[in-house]
CSV table of C-alpha atoms in Angstrom, one decimal:
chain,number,residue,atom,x,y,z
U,1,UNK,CA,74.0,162.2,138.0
U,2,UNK,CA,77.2,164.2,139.2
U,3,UNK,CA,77.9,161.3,141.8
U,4,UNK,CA,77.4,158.7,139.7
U,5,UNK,CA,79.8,160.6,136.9
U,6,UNK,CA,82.3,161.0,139.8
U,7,UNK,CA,82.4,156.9,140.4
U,8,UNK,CA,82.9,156.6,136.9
U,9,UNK,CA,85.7,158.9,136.6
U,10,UNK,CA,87.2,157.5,140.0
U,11,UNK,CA,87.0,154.1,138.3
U,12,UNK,CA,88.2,154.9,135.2
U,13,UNK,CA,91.6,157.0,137.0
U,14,UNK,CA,91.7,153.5,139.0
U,15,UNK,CA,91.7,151.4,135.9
U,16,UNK,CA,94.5,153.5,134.2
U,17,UNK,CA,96.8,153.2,137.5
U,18,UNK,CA,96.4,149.8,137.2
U,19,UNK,CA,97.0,149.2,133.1
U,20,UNK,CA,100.0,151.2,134.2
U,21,UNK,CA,101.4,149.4,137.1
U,22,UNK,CA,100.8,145.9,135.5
U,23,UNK,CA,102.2,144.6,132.1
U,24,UNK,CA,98.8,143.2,131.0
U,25,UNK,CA,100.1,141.9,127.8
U,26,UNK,CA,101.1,138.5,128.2
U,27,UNK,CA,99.4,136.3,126.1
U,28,UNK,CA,96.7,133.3,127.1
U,29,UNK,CA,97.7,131.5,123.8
U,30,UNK,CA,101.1,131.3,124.7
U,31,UNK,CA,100.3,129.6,128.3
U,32,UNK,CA,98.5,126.8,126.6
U,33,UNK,CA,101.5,126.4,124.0
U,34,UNK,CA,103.7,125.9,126.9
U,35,UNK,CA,101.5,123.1,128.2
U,36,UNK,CA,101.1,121.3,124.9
U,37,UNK,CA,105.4,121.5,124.5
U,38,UNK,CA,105.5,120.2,128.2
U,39,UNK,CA,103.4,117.1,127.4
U,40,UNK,CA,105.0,116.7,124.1
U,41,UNK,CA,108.2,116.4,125.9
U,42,UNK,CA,106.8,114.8,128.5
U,43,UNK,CA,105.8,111.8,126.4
U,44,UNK,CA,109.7,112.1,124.4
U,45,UNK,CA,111.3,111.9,128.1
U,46,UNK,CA,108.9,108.5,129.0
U,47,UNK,CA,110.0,107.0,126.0
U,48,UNK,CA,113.6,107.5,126.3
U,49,UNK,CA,114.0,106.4,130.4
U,50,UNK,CA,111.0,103.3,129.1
U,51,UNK,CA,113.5,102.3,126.2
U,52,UNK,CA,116.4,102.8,127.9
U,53,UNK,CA,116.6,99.7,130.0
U,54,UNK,CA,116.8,101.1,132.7
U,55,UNK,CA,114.2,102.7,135.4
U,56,UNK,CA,117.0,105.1,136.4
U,57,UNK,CA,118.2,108.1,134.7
U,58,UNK,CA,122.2,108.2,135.1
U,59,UNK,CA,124.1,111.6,135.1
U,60,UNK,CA,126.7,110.7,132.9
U,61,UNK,CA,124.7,108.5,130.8
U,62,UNK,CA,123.3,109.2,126.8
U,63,UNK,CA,119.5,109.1,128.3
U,64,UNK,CA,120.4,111.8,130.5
U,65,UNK,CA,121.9,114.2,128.1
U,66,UNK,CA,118.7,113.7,126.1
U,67,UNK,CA,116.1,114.5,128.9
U,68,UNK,CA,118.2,117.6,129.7
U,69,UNK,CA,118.1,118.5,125.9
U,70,UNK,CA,114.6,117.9,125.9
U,71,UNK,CA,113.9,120.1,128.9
U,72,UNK,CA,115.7,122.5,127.4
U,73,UNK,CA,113.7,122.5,123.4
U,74,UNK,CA,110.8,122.6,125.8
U,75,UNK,CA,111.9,126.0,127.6
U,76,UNK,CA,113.1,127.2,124.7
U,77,UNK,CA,109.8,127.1,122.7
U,78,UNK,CA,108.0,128.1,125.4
U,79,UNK,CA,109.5,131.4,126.0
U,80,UNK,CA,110.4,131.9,121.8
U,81,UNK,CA,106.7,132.1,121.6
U,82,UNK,CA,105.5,133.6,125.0
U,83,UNK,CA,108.1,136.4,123.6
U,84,UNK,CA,106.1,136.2,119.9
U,85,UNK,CA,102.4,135.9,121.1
U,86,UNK,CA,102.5,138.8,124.1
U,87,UNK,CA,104.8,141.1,121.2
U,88,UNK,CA,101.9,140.5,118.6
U,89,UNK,CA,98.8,141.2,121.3
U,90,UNK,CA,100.3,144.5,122.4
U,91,UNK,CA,100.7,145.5,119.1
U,92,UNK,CA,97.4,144.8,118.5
U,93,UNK,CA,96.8,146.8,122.0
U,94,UNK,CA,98.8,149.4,120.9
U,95,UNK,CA,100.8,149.1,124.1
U,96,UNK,CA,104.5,149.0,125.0
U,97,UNK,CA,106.2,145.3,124.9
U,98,UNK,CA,109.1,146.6,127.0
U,99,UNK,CA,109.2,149.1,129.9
U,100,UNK,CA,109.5,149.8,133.1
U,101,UNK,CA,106.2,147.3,134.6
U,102,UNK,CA,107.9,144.5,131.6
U,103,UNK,CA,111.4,145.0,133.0
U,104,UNK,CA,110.2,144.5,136.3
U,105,UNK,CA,108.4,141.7,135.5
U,106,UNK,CA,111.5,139.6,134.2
U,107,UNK,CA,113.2,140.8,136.8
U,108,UNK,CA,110.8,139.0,139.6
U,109,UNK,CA,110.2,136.2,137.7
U,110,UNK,CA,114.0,135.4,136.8
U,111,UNK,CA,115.3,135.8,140.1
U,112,UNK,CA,113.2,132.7,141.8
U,113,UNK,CA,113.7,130.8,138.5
U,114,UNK,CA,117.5,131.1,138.2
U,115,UNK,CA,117.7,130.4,141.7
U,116,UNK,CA,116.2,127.0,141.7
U,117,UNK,CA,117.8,126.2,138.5
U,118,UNK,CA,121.0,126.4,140.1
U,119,UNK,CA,120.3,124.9,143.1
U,120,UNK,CA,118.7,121.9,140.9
U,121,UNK,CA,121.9,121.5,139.0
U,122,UNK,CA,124.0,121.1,142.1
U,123,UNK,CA,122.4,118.5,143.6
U,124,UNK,CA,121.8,117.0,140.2
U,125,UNK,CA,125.7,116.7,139.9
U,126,UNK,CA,125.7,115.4,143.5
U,127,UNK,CA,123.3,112.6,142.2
U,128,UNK,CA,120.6,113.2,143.7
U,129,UNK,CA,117.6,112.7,141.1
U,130,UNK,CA,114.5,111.8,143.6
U,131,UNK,CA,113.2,115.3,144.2
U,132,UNK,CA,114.0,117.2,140.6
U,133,UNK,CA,110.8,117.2,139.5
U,134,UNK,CA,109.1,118.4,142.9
U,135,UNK,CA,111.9,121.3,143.1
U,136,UNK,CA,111.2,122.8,139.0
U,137,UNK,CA,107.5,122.8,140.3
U,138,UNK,CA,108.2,124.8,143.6
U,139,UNK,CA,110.7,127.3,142.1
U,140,UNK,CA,108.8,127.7,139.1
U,141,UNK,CA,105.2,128.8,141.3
U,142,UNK,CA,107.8,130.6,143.4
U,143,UNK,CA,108.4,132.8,140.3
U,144,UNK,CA,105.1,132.8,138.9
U,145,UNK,CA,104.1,134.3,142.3
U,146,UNK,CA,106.8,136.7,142.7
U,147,UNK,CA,105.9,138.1,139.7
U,148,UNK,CA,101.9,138.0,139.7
U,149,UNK,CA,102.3,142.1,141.4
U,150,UNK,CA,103.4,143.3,137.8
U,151,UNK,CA,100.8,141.4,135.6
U,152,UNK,CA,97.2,139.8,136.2
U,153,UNK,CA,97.2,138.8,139.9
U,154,UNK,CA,95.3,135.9,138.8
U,155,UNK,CA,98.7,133.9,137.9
U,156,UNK,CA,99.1,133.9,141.4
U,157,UNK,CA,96.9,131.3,141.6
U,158,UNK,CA,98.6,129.6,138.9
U,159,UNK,CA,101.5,129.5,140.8
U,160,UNK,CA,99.9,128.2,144.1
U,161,UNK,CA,98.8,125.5,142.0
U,162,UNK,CA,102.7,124.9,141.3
U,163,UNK,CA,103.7,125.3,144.6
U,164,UNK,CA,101.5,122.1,146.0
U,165,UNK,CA,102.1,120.2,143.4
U,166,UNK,CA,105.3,120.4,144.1
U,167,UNK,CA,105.0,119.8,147.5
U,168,UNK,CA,102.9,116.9,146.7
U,169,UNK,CA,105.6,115.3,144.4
U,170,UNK,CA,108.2,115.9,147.4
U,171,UNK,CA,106.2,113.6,149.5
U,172,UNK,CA,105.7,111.0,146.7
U,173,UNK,CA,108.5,111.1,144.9
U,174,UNK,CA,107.6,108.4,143.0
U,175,UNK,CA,104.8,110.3,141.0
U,176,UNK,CA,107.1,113.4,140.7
U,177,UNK,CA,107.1,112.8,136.7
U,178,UNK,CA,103.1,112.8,136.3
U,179,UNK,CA,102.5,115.7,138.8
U,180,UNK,CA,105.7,117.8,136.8
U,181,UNK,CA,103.2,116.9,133.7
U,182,UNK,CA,100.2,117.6,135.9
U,183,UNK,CA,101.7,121.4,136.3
U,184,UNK,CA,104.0,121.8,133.3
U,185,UNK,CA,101.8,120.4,131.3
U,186,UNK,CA,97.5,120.2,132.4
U,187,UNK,CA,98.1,123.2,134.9
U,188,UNK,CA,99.3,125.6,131.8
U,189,UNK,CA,96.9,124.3,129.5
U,190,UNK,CA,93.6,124.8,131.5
U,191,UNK,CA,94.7,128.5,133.0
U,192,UNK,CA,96.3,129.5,129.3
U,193,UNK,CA,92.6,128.5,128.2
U,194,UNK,CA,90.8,130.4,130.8
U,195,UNK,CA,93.1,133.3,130.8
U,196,UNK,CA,92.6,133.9,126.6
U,197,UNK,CA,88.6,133.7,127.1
U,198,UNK,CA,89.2,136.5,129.6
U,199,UNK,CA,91.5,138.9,128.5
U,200,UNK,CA,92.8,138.0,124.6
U,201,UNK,CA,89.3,137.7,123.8
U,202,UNK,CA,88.0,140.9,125.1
């Protein structure tokens, strides 16, 4: 009886490291919300290049401004409601929404992020469109991964998916918009799912 009350303490000192080292808060929910605003705009960035006139998206151009606005409504509800969701399941948990683990967090999953967006933007004002889609997938798993050590290490995996879809759309550019909605979009939906079942649910 003693050793098996010794595992179970050793397990349960393990467990509370780990809750402590890891912001385990973040919300399933708000991973398949992300994938449903991707598709959505997804579908509003087809019809605008299909009714445009043009198979082309020109940086100047009204069509352009448009997709970038739409990216942009679809980042900004994403993260308005990652931000509501995980704040409403830690209450619920009783845990801290911002610390040191959440702070660190942010901090490895901006870095990557901001990186790539800049980097996009350059060569977007260079003109060079073919590859856009394959580099938000690559720096986006980039970030996902880099900051996997300070949540569940299971969006890791998550961003691997990223990462070769990416990869995938680099070698055929000409698919890049269906695999961005593959990994913006499915990818989110399917590990937002399977992510609530696990954790919100329990």
């Amino acid at each position: 009886m003693e050793s098996k009350d010794y595992l179970k303490n050793i397990n349960e000192i393990k467990d509370l490291m780990n809750k402590s080292s890891r912001f385990i808060s973040l919300s399933g929910l708000s991973g398949i919300m992300a994938g449903i605003y991707a598709l959505i705009g997804g579908a509003i960035a087809y019809w605008l290049v299909d009714n445009s006139g043009s198979d082309y998206l020109i940086l100047d151009g009204r069509i352009f401004t448009l997709a970038m606005l739409d990216l942009f409504l679809i980042a900004f509800l994403s993260i308005i409601t990652g931000i509501y969701l995980t704040t409403k399941k830690a209450k619920r948990n009783g845990a801290k929404i911002w610390d040191t683990t959440s702070k660190r967090l942010i901090i490895n999953f901006i870095i990557p992020l901001l990186a790539g967006g800049f980097y996009i933007l350059i060569i977007l004002g260079q003109g060079k469109y073919g590859h856009t889609g394959a580099l938000m997938l690559i720096f986006y798993g980039l970030a996902l991964i880099n900051a996997s050590k300070y949540s569940f290490g299971n969006i890791r995996y998550l961003g691997y998916t990223e990462i070769i879809l990416g990869l995938i759309a680099a070698l055929l550019p000409g698919y890049g918009f269906w695999l961005w909605i593959l990994g913006f979009g499915v990818a989110h939906i399917i590990y937002g799912t399977w992510m609530h079942f696990k954790y919100d649910k329990n």
